Amino acid sequence: MNVKHAETSVAATLTEQVLERLETTPDPRVKYIMQSLVAHLHDFVRKVNLSEEEWAQGIDFLTRTGQMCNERRQEFILLSDTLGISMLVDAINHQRGGAATENTVFGPFHVEGSPQLPYGADIRFGVEGELTFVHGKVLSADGQPVAHAQMEVWQVRPDRLYDVQDAQAPHMQLRATFHTREDGSYAFWTVKPVSYPIPADGPVGDMLNACGRHPWRPAHIHFRIRADGYQTLVTHLFAAGDAWLQSDAVFGVKDSLIVAFNPGTAIHPDTHETAALEVEYDFVLAPQMS
Ligand SMILES: [Fe+2]
């Protein structure tokens, strides 16, 4: 057997060897995932005829992605989002149908423990922008109010940064945790969200550049709504008319989540300003699977 033939032979049987080695995996789900992962990765390497230089670039890319992660930056979530993996996992796991509000990406900018605020509170915390009143109800699929649902909201500042992207931010801004009232209602004061580029100064930005892609997301407000007996809803409300709705960098837009920011009439209870804009939206929670 000459050397070339030996290499070809190894390449032909290597996948089988690795799959066989994984046969001892005790947990059947882990075994299934690992064997499928290896089979697909090996197929990928063969299909693109990966060069050693390209594989080294891939290792370097993943290394830099990990090194970019800290308590303020989650580059792996950005990578998952920009490759459409986050939305695919979401789609597989949340095929709700019916009246239930649709999910979208969680994103990398959620912070645990945002300020607990009462109905109708102001989440601006010094941020200036177009004063916006957001209100509506949280309902069950049959239209009944969901009382005491926990609603977390977070959004970008008008300077196109989340508070966590600004080391100088005095405290949490444009994020809070509410609980719905007995009639399922919620309300808060904020500023109009703006479209923003996802952080493009790291490896994910390099990837977008290499693929001729832009980093922009259409303006949105994030929500996570949790209530006993219901599936957790992670979603956004997108501002109608935004220029990036058709090409969201993370593929998160769904038509049912696009809302109008109409001229406002509500009066701020503390400052007595009239809302520049007003959004009304009812969220519908799907029942918990038994
Ligand atoms: Fe966002």
PDB file of C-alpha atoms and ligand atoms in Angstrom:
ATOM      1  CA  MET A   1       0.000   0.000   0.000  1.00  0.00           C
ATOM      2  CA  ASN A   2       1.501   3.362  -0.955  1.00  0.00           C
ATOM      3  CA  VAL A   3       1.261   6.444   1.277  1.00  0.00           C
ATOM      4  CA  LYS A   4      -1.394   8.200  -0.795  1.00  0.00           C
ATOM      5  CA  HIS A   5      -3.612   5.146  -0.739  1.00  0.00           C
ATOM      6  CA  ALA A   6      -3.203   4.833   3.023  1.00  0.00           C
ATOM      7  CA  GLU A   7      -4.338   8.449   3.570  1.00  0.00           C
ATOM      8  CA  THR A   8      -7.389   7.928   1.382  1.00  0.00           C
ATOM      9  CA  SER A   9      -8.230   4.807   3.296  1.00  0.00           C
ATOM     10  CA  VAL A  10      -8.015   6.599   6.667  1.00  0.00           C
ATOM     11  CA  ALA A  11     -10.251   9.397   5.397  1.00  0.00           C
ATOM     12  CA  ALA A  12     -12.809   6.859   4.247  1.00  0.00           C
ATOM     13  CA  THR A  13     -13.051   5.044   7.562  1.00  0.00           C
ATOM     14  CA  LEU A  14     -12.371   7.857  10.019  1.00  0.00           C
ATOM     15  CA  THR A  15     -15.986   8.932  10.368  1.00  0.00           C
ATOM     16  CA  GLU A  16     -17.022   5.349  11.144  1.00  0.00           C
ATOM     17  CA  GLN A  17     -14.266   5.069  13.728  1.00  0.00           C
ATOM     18  CA  VAL A  18     -15.373   8.207  15.557  1.00  0.00           C
ATOM     19  CA  LEU A  19     -19.039   7.206  15.438  1.00  0.00           C
ATOM     20  CA  GLU A  20     -18.156   3.783  16.814  1.00  0.00           C
ATOM     21  CA  ARG A  21     -16.092   5.367  19.609  1.00  0.00           C
ATOM     22  CA  LEU A  22     -19.208   7.297  20.633  1.00  0.00           C
ATOM     23  CA  GLU A  23     -21.238   4.088  20.972  1.00  0.00           C
ATOM     24  CA  THR A  24     -20.296   3.952  24.675  1.00  0.00           C
ATOM     25  CA  THR A  25     -21.970   7.310  25.432  1.00  0.00           C
ATOM     26  CA  PRO A  26     -24.309   6.473  28.341  1.00  0.00           C
ATOM     27  CA  ASP A  27     -26.972   9.113  27.757  1.00  0.00           C
ATOM     28  CA  PRO A  28     -28.911   8.205  24.590  1.00  0.00           C
ATOM     29  CA  ARG A  29     -29.750  11.819  23.736  1.00  0.00           C
ATOM     30  CA  VAL A  30     -26.107  12.920  24.132  1.00  0.00           C
ATOM     31  CA  LYS A  31     -25.054   9.937  22.012  1.00  0.00           C
ATOM     32  CA  TYR A  32     -27.541  10.849  19.266  1.00  0.00           C
ATOM     33  CA  ILE A  33     -26.508  14.508  19.241  1.00  0.00           C
ATOM     34  CA  MET A  34     -22.776  13.743  19.266  1.00  0.00           C
ATOM     35  CA  GLN A  35     -22.966  11.117  16.519  1.00  0.00           C
ATOM     36  CA  SER A  36     -25.115  13.373  14.356  1.00  0.00           C
ATOM     37  CA  LEU A  37     -22.794  16.320  14.982  1.00  0.00           C
ATOM     38  CA  VAL A  38     -19.699  14.322  14.028  1.00  0.00           C
ATOM     39  CA  ALA A  39     -21.358  12.882  10.914  1.00  0.00           C
ATOM     40  CA  HIS A  40     -22.460  16.326   9.710  1.00  0.00           C
ATOM     41  CA  LEU A  41     -19.136  17.980  10.530  1.00  0.00           C
ATOM     42  CA  HIS A  42     -17.202  15.289   8.676  1.00  0.00           C
ATOM     43  CA  ASP A  43     -19.559  15.615   5.710  1.00  0.00           C
ATOM     44  CA  PHE A  44     -19.016  19.375   5.766  1.00  0.00           C
ATOM     45  CA  VAL A  45     -15.210  19.020   5.785  1.00  0.00           C
ATOM     46  CA  ARG A  46     -15.409  16.618   2.849  1.00  0.00           C
ATOM     47  CA  LYS A  47     -17.928  18.703   0.919  1.00  0.00           C
ATOM     48  CA  VAL A  48     -15.896  21.930   1.014  1.00  0.00           C
ATOM     49  CA  ASN A  49     -12.584  20.020   0.758  1.00  0.00           C
ATOM     50  CA  LEU A  50     -11.326  22.044   3.719  1.00  0.00           C
ATOM     51  CA  SER A  51      -7.693  23.138   3.490  1.00  0.00           C
ATOM     52  CA  GLU A  52      -5.399  23.166   6.537  1.00  0.00           C
ATOM     53  CA  GLU A  53      -5.170  26.934   6.283  1.00  0.00           C
ATOM     54  CA  GLU A  54      -8.967  27.278   6.266  1.00  0.00           C
ATOM     55  CA  TRP A  55      -9.315  24.972   9.265  1.00  0.00           C
ATOM     56  CA  ALA A  56      -6.716  27.054  11.142  1.00  0.00           C
ATOM     57  CA  GLN A  57      -8.783  30.143  10.279  1.00  0.00           C
ATOM     58  CA  GLY A  58     -11.867  28.402  11.624  1.00  0.00           C
ATOM     59  CA  ILE A  59     -10.137  27.539  14.896  1.00  0.00           C
ATOM     60  CA  ASP A  60      -8.884  31.107  15.166  1.00  0.00           C
ATOM     61  CA  PHE A  61     -12.402  32.452  14.504  1.00  0.00           C
ATOM     62  CA  LEU A  62     -13.950  30.309  17.244  1.00  0.00           C
ATOM     63  CA  THR A  63     -11.110  31.152  19.630  1.00  0.00           C
ATOM     64  CA  ARG A  64     -11.621  34.879  19.070  1.00  0.00           C
ATOM     65  CA  THR A  65     -15.391  34.455  19.462  1.00  0.00           C
ATOM     66  CA  GLY A  66     -14.883  32.890  22.899  1.00  0.00           C
ATOM     67  CA  GLN A  67     -12.275  35.427  23.933  1.00  0.00           C
ATOM     68  CA  MET A  68     -14.674  38.255  23.006  1.00  0.00           C
ATOM     69  CA  CYS A  69     -17.266  37.020  25.530  1.00  0.00           C
ATOM     70  CA  ASN A  70     -17.538  38.651  28.943  1.00  0.00           C
ATOM     71  CA  GLU A  71     -20.327  39.887  31.212  1.00  0.00           C
ATOM     72  CA  ARG A  72     -21.069  42.733  28.765  1.00  0.00           C
ATOM     73  CA  ARG A  73     -20.577  40.982  25.443  1.00  0.00           C
ATOM     74  CA  GLN A  74     -21.894  37.593  24.248  1.00  0.00           C
ATOM     75  CA  GLU A  75     -20.284  36.966  20.880  1.00  0.00           C
ATOM     76  CA  PHE A  76     -21.491  33.342  20.630  1.00  0.00           C
ATOM     77  CA  ILE A  77     -25.140  34.433  20.855  1.00  0.00           C
ATOM     78  CA  LEU A  78     -24.405  36.974  18.102  1.00  0.00           C
ATOM     79  CA  LEU A  79     -22.875  34.208  16.019  1.00  0.00           C
ATOM     80  CA  SER A  80     -25.879  31.953  16.596  1.00  0.00           C
ATOM     81  CA  ASP A  81     -28.240  34.836  15.777  1.00  0.00           C
ATOM     82  CA  THR A  82     -26.466  35.907  12.587  1.00  0.00           C
ATOM     83  CA  LEU A  83     -26.284  32.333  11.271  1.00  0.00           C
ATOM     84  CA  GLY A  84     -30.026  31.900  11.790  1.00  0.00           C
ATOM     85  CA  ILE A  85     -29.475  29.150  14.390  1.00  0.00           C
ATOM     86  CA  SER A  86     -31.271  31.033  17.165  1.00  0.00           C
ATOM     87  CA  MET A  87     -34.401  31.501  15.059  1.00  0.00           C
ATOM     88  CA  LEU A  88     -34.273  27.891  13.862  1.00  0.00           C
ATOM     89  CA  VAL A  89     -34.085  26.539  17.417  1.00  0.00           C
ATOM     90  CA  ASP A  90     -36.906  28.871  18.351  1.00  0.00           C
ATOM     91  CA  ALA A  91     -39.043  27.758  15.397  1.00  0.00           C
ATOM     92  CA  ILE A  92     -38.554  24.074  16.244  1.00  0.00           C
ATOM     93  CA  ASN A  93     -39.450  24.601  19.882  1.00  0.00           C
ATOM     94  CA  HIS A  94     -42.325  27.061  19.607  1.00  0.00           C
ATOM     95  CA  GLN A  95     -44.770  25.920  16.964  1.00  0.00           C
ATOM     96  CA  ARG A  96     -47.670  27.544  18.759  1.00  0.00           C
ATOM     97  CA  GLY A  97     -50.110  28.439  16.054  1.00  0.00           C
ATOM     98  CA  GLY A  98     -53.498  29.897  16.851  1.00  0.00           C
ATOM     99  CA  ALA A  99     -53.731  33.198  18.652  1.00  0.00           C
ATOM    100  CA  ALA A 100     -50.519  32.910  20.674  1.00  0.00           C
ATOM    101  CA  THR A 101     -47.982  35.685  20.179  1.00  0.00           C
ATOM    102  CA  GLU A 102     -44.935  34.545  18.237  1.00  0.00           C
ATOM    103  CA  ASN A 103     -41.466  34.238  19.714  1.00  0.00           C
ATOM    104  CA  THR A 104     -38.311  35.757  18.364  1.00  0.00           C
ATOM    105  CA  VAL A 105     -34.647  35.848  19.357  1.00  0.00           C
ATOM    106  CA  PHE A 106     -33.626  36.469  22.969  1.00  0.00           C
ATOM    107  CA  GLY A 107     -30.520  38.339  21.863  1.00  0.00           C
ATOM    108  CA  PRO A 108     -27.351  39.108  23.829  1.00  0.00           C
ATOM    109  CA  PHE A 109     -28.468  42.223  25.723  1.00  0.00           C
ATOM    110  CA  HIS A 110     -30.834  40.858  28.385  1.00  0.00           C
ATOM    111  CA  VAL A 111     -29.766  41.464  31.983  1.00  0.00           C
ATOM    112  CA  GLU A 112     -31.108  39.514  34.955  1.00  0.00           C
ATOM    113  CA  GLY A 113     -32.461  41.529  37.858  1.00  0.00           C
ATOM    114  CA  SER A 114     -33.667  44.665  36.105  1.00  0.00           C
ATOM    115  CA  PRO A 115     -35.525  47.165  38.341  1.00  0.00           C
ATOM    116  CA  GLN A 116     -38.961  46.003  39.513  1.00  0.00           C
ATOM    117  CA  LEU A 117     -41.363  48.805  38.661  1.00  0.00           C
ATOM    118  CA  PRO A 118     -45.113  49.346  39.071  1.00  0.00           C
ATOM    119  CA  TYR A 119     -47.735  49.693  36.325  1.00  0.00           C
ATOM    120  CA  GLY A 120     -47.245  52.833  34.273  1.00  0.00           C
ATOM    121  CA  ALA A 121     -43.646  53.491  35.413  1.00  0.00           C
ATOM    122  CA  ASP A 122     -40.973  55.278  33.404  1.00  0.00           C
ATOM    123  CA  ILE A 123     -37.952  53.228  32.289  1.00  0.00           C
ATOM    124  CA  ARG A 124     -36.006  56.102  30.691  1.00  0.00           C
ATOM    125  CA  PHE A 125     -33.719  56.697  33.692  1.00  0.00           C
ATOM    126  CA  GLY A 126     -32.362  59.891  32.151  1.00  0.00           C
ATOM    127  CA  VAL A 127     -32.270  58.728  28.531  1.00  0.00           C
ATOM    128  CA  GLU A 128     -33.634  61.350  26.142  1.00  0.00           C
ATOM    129  CA  GLY A 129     -35.679  60.545  23.065  1.00  0.00           C
ATOM    130  CA  GLU A 130     -39.203  60.587  21.664  1.00  0.00           C
ATOM    131  CA  LEU A 131     -41.440  59.974  24.672  1.00  0.00           C
ATOM    132  CA  THR A 132     -43.408  56.798  24.038  1.00  0.00           C
ATOM    133  CA  PHE A 133     -46.226  55.194  26.007  1.00  0.00           C
ATOM    134  CA  VAL A 134     -46.485  51.416  25.604  1.00  0.00           C
ATOM    135  CA  HIS A 135     -49.516  49.606  26.949  1.00  0.00           C
ATOM    136  CA  GLY A 136     -51.869  46.693  26.479  1.00  0.00           C
ATOM    137  CA  LYS A 137     -52.771  43.411  28.097  1.00  0.00           C
ATOM    138  CA  VAL A 138     -51.373  39.935  28.572  1.00  0.00           C
ATOM    139  CA  LEU A 139     -54.059  37.410  27.667  1.00  0.00           C
ATOM    140  CA  SER A 140     -54.556  33.671  27.473  1.00  0.00           C
ATOM    141  CA  ALA A 141     -55.375  32.015  24.141  1.00  0.00           C
ATOM    142  CA  ASP A 142     -59.085  32.196  24.966  1.00  0.00           C
ATOM    143  CA  GLY A 143     -58.882  35.919  25.658  1.00  0.00           C
ATOM    144  CA  GLN A 144     -58.840  35.831  29.453  1.00  0.00           C
ATOM    145  CA  PRO A 145     -56.542  38.270  31.295  1.00  0.00           C
ATOM    146  CA  VAL A 146     -53.344  36.816  32.756  1.00  0.00           C
ATOM    147  CA  ALA A 147     -52.865  38.552  36.110  1.00  0.00           C
ATOM    148  CA  HIS A 148     -49.459  38.890  37.813  1.00  0.00           C
ATOM    149  CA  ALA A 149     -47.526  37.810  34.705  1.00  0.00           C
ATOM    150  CA  GLN A 150     -43.889  38.873  34.957  1.00  0.00           C
ATOM    151  CA  MET A 151     -42.960  41.128  32.031  1.00  0.00           C
ATOM    152  CA  GLU A 152     -39.325  42.071  31.457  1.00  0.00           C
ATOM    153  CA  VAL A 153     -38.678  44.798  28.893  1.00  0.00           C
ATOM    154  CA  TRP A 154     -35.383  46.046  27.475  1.00  0.00           C
ATOM    155  CA  GLN A 155     -34.405  48.196  24.544  1.00  0.00           C
ATOM    156  CA  VAL A 156     -31.581  50.111  22.910  1.00  0.00           C
ATOM    157  CA  ARG A 157     -30.899  53.792  23.630  1.00  0.00           C
ATOM    158  CA  PRO A 158     -31.280  56.452  20.922  1.00  0.00           C
ATOM    159  CA  ASP A 159     -27.457  56.484  20.617  1.00  0.00           C
ATOM    160  CA  ARG A 160     -27.856  52.908  19.281  1.00  0.00           C
ATOM    161  CA  LEU A 161     -26.225  51.303  22.327  1.00  0.00           C
ATOM    162  CA  TYR A 162     -27.711  49.165  25.082  1.00  0.00           C
ATOM    163  CA  ASP A 163     -26.787  50.336  28.565  1.00  0.00           C
ATOM    164  CA  VAL A 164     -24.590  47.236  28.986  1.00  0.00           C
ATOM    165  CA  GLN A 165     -22.519  48.355  25.989  1.00  0.00           C
ATOM    166  CA  ASP A 166     -21.662  51.605  27.743  1.00  0.00           C
ATOM    167  CA  ALA A 167     -19.275  51.205  30.657  1.00  0.00           C
ATOM    168  CA  GLN A 168     -20.073  54.807  31.649  1.00  0.00           C
ATOM    169  CA  ALA A 169     -23.839  54.196  31.950  1.00  0.00           C
ATOM    170  CA  PRO A 170     -24.780  55.227  35.508  1.00  0.00           C
ATOM    171  CA  HIS A 171     -27.115  52.268  36.095  1.00  0.00           C
ATOM    172  CA  MET A 172     -29.601  50.157  34.195  1.00  0.00           C
ATOM    173  CA  GLN A 173     -31.377  52.179  31.537  1.00  0.00           C
ATOM    174  CA  LEU A 174     -34.353  51.320  29.321  1.00  0.00           C
ATOM    175  CA  ARG A 175     -34.938  48.029  31.075  1.00  0.00           C
ATOM    176  CA  ALA A 176     -37.333  46.991  33.836  1.00  0.00           C
ATOM    177  CA  THR A 177     -39.497  44.202  35.219  1.00  0.00           C
ATOM    178  CA  PHE A 178     -43.256  44.655  35.571  1.00  0.00           C
ATOM    179  CA  HIS A 179     -46.171  42.498  36.688  1.00  0.00           C
ATOM    180  CA  THR A 180     -49.555  42.656  35.016  1.00  0.00           C
ATOM    181  CA  ARG A 181     -52.543  43.895  36.979  1.00  0.00           C
ATOM    182  CA  GLU A 182     -55.652  41.826  37.764  1.00  0.00           C
ATOM    183  CA  ASP A 183     -57.121  42.658  34.356  1.00  0.00           C
ATOM    184  CA  GLY A 184     -53.889  41.577  32.614  1.00  0.00           C
ATOM    185  CA  SER A 185     -52.918  45.156  31.809  1.00  0.00           C
ATOM    186  CA  TYR A 186     -49.401  46.538  31.606  1.00  0.00           C
ATOM    187  CA  ALA A 187     -48.046  49.995  30.756  1.00  0.00           C
ATOM    188  CA  PHE A 188     -44.744  51.833  30.779  1.00  0.00           C
ATOM    189  CA  TRP A 189     -43.086  54.992  29.500  1.00  0.00           C
ATOM    190  CA  THR A 190     -39.977  54.833  27.384  1.00  0.00           C
ATOM    191  CA  VAL A 191     -38.380  56.412  24.305  1.00  0.00           C
ATOM    192  CA  LYS A 192     -38.942  55.341  20.724  1.00  0.00           C
ATOM    193  CA  PRO A 193     -36.528  52.502  19.933  1.00  0.00           C
ATOM    194  CA  VAL A 194     -34.110  53.016  17.053  1.00  0.00           C
ATOM    195  CA  SER A 195     -32.563  50.639  14.567  1.00  0.00           C
ATOM    196  CA  TYR A 196     -29.005  49.683  15.527  1.00  0.00           C
ATOM    197  CA  PRO A 197     -26.056  47.688  14.240  1.00  0.00           C
ATOM    198  CA  ILE A 198     -25.165  44.595  16.227  1.00  0.00           C
ATOM    199  CA  PRO A 199     -21.583  44.841  17.539  1.00  0.00           C
ATOM    200  CA  ALA A 200     -19.447  44.459  14.416  1.00  0.00           C
ATOM    201  CA  ASP A 201     -15.976  45.045  15.888  1.00  0.00           C
ATOM    202  CA  GLY A 202     -15.377  41.359  16.646  1.00  0.00           C
ATOM    203  CA  PRO A 203     -15.235  38.059  14.777  1.00  0.00           C
ATOM    204  CA  VAL A 204     -18.978  38.100  13.981  1.00  0.00           C
ATOM    205  CA  GLY A 205     -18.494  41.504  12.359  1.00  0.00           C
ATOM    206  CA  ASP A 206     -15.559  40.061  10.391  1.00  0.00           C
ATOM    207  CA  MET A 207     -17.823  37.235   9.227  1.00  0.00           C
ATOM    208  CA  LEU A 208     -20.598  39.643   8.167  1.00  0.00           C
ATOM    209  CA  ASN A 209     -18.036  41.733   6.272  1.00  0.00           C
ATOM    210  CA  ALA A 210     -16.580  38.708   4.525  1.00  0.00           C
ATOM    211  CA  CYS A 211     -20.089  37.738   3.420  1.00  0.00           C
ATOM    212  CA  GLY A 212     -21.049  41.236   2.239  1.00  0.00           C
ATOM    213  CA  ARG A 213     -23.734  41.476   4.928  1.00  0.00           C
ATOM    214  CA  HIS A 214     -24.829  44.520   6.965  1.00  0.00           C
ATOM    215  CA  PRO A 215     -25.128  44.380  10.784  1.00  0.00           C
ATOM    216  CA  TRP A 216     -28.399  46.310  11.194  1.00  0.00           C
ATOM    217  CA  ARG A 217     -31.464  45.350  13.207  1.00  0.00           C
ATOM    218  CA  PRO A 218     -34.800  47.165  12.797  1.00  0.00           C
ATOM    219  CA  ALA A 219     -35.995  49.186  15.814  1.00  0.00           C
ATOM    220  CA  HIS A 220     -37.641  47.019  18.480  1.00  0.00           C
ATOM    221  CA  ILE A 221     -38.459  46.580  22.160  1.00  0.00           C
ATOM    222  CA  HIS A 222     -37.621  43.228  23.793  1.00  0.00           C
ATOM    223  CA  PHE A 223     -40.086  41.390  26.029  1.00  0.00           C
ATOM    224  CA  ARG A 224     -39.891  38.248  28.150  1.00  0.00           C
ATOM    225  CA  ILE A 225     -43.234  37.326  29.706  1.00  0.00           C
ATOM    226  CA  ARG A 226     -43.558  34.527  32.247  1.00  0.00           C
ATOM    227  CA  ALA A 227     -46.652  33.283  34.069  1.00  0.00           C
ATOM    228  CA  ASP A 228     -47.560  30.045  35.849  1.00  0.00           C
ATOM    229  CA  GLY A 229     -49.309  27.614  33.531  1.00  0.00           C
ATOM    230  CA  TYR A 230     -48.120  29.321  30.343  1.00  0.00           C
ATOM    231  CA  GLN A 231     -45.176  28.964  28.002  1.00  0.00           C
ATOM    232  CA  THR A 232     -42.591  31.670  28.456  1.00  0.00           C
ATOM    233  CA  LEU A 233     -42.844  34.230  25.667  1.00  0.00           C
ATOM    234  CA  VAL A 234     -39.589  35.792  24.420  1.00  0.00           C
ATOM    235  CA  THR A 235     -40.346  38.299  21.742  1.00  0.00           C
ATOM    236  CA  HIS A 236     -39.941  41.826  20.341  1.00  0.00           C
ATOM    237  CA  LEU A 237     -42.280  44.525  19.099  1.00  0.00           C
ATOM    238  CA  PHE A 238     -40.830  45.992  15.897  1.00  0.00           C
ATOM    239  CA  ALA A 239     -41.530  49.563  14.759  1.00  0.00           C
ATOM    240  CA  ALA A 240     -43.541  49.615  11.545  1.00  0.00           C
ATOM    241  CA  GLY A 241     -41.867  51.442   8.661  1.00  0.00           C
ATOM    242  CA  ASP A 242     -38.305  50.702   9.767  1.00  0.00           C
ATOM    243  CA  ALA A 243     -35.848  50.478   6.870  1.00  0.00           C
ATOM    244  CA  TRP A 244     -34.328  47.197   8.094  1.00  0.00           C
ATOM    245  CA  LEU A 245     -37.489  45.121   8.610  1.00  0.00           C
ATOM    246  CA  GLN A 246     -36.822  43.120   5.436  1.00  0.00           C
ATOM    247  CA  SER A 247     -33.166  42.356   6.166  1.00  0.00           C
ATOM    248  CA  ASP A 248     -32.764  42.040   9.953  1.00  0.00           C
ATOM    249  CA  ALA A 249     -29.171  40.851  10.552  1.00  0.00           C
ATOM    250  CA  VAL A 250     -30.446  38.120  12.904  1.00  0.00           C
ATOM    251  CA  PHE A 251     -33.572  37.046  10.939  1.00  0.00           C
ATOM    252  CA  GLY A 252     -35.867  37.901  13.881  1.00  0.00           C
ATOM    253  CA  VAL A 253     -38.722  39.780  12.201  1.00  0.00           C
ATOM    254  CA  LYS A 254     -42.200  38.250  12.040  1.00  0.00           C
ATOM    255  CA  ASP A 255     -45.081  40.181  10.492  1.00  0.00           C
ATOM    256  CA  SER A 256     -47.309  39.688  13.537  1.00  0.00           C
ATOM    257  CA  LEU A 257     -44.750  41.516  15.708  1.00  0.00           C
ATOM    258  CA  ILE A 258     -44.620  44.714  13.619  1.00  0.00           C
ATOM    259  CA  VAL A 259     -46.598  47.474  15.351  1.00  0.00           C
ATOM    260  CA  ALA A 260     -47.466  51.084  14.621  1.00  0.00           C
ATOM    261  CA  PHE A 261     -46.017  53.802  16.825  1.00  0.00           C
ATOM    262  CA  ASN A 262     -48.948  56.200  16.543  1.00  0.00           C
ATOM    263  CA  PRO A 263     -49.079  59.838  17.694  1.00  0.00           C
ATOM    264  CA  GLY A 264     -49.680  59.784  21.449  1.00  0.00           C
ATOM    265  CA  THR A 265     -52.372  61.302  23.655  1.00  0.00           C
ATOM    266  CA  ALA A 266     -51.436  59.879  27.059  1.00  0.00           C
ATOM    267  CA  ILE A 267     -50.157  62.295  29.714  1.00  0.00           C
ATOM    268  CA  HIS A 268     -47.092  61.343  31.763  1.00  0.00           C
ATOM    269  CA  PRO A 269     -48.224  61.162  35.420  1.00  0.00           C
ATOM    270  CA  ASP A 270     -45.087  62.846  36.833  1.00  0.00           C
ATOM    271  CA  THR A 271     -43.787  65.223  34.153  1.00  0.00           C
ATOM    272  CA  HIS A 272     -47.206  65.949  32.572  1.00  0.00           C
ATOM    273  CA  GLU A 273     -45.634  65.648  29.100  1.00  0.00           C
ATOM    274  CA  THR A 274     -47.872  64.321  26.354  1.00  0.00           C
ATOM    275  CA  ALA A 275     -46.595  61.136  24.746  1.00  0.00           C
ATOM    276  CA  ALA A 276     -45.071  61.770  21.314  1.00  0.00           C
ATOM    277  CA  LEU A 277     -45.900  58.212  20.394  1.00  0.00           C
ATOM    278  CA  GLU A 278     -48.124  55.466  21.691  1.00  0.00           C
ATOM    279  CA  VAL A 279     -48.088  51.709  21.150  1.00  0.00           C
ATOM    280  CA  GLU A 280     -50.903  49.384  22.126  1.00  0.00           C
ATOM    281  CA  TYR A 281     -50.301  45.653  21.922  1.00  0.00           C
ATOM    282  CA  ASP A 282     -51.895  42.637  23.578  1.00  0.00           C
ATOM    283  CA  PHE A 283     -49.670  39.625  24.123  1.00  0.00           C
ATOM    284  CA  VAL A 284     -51.280  36.183  24.029  1.00  0.00           C
ATOM    285  CA  LEU A 285     -49.598  33.377  25.990  1.00  0.00           C
ATOM    286  CA  ALA A 286     -49.783  29.732  24.925  1.00  0.00           C
ATOM    287  CA  PRO A 287     -50.685  27.215  27.636  1.00  0.00           C
ATOM    288  CA  GLN A 288     -47.880  25.190  29.210  1.00  0.00           C
ATOM    289  CA  MET A 289     -47.463  21.780  27.587  1.00  0.00           C
ATOM    290  CA  SER A 290     -48.285  19.032  30.081  1.00  0.00           C
TER     291      SER A 290
HETATM  292 FE    FE B   1     -32.292  44.276  20.582  1.00  0.00          FE
END
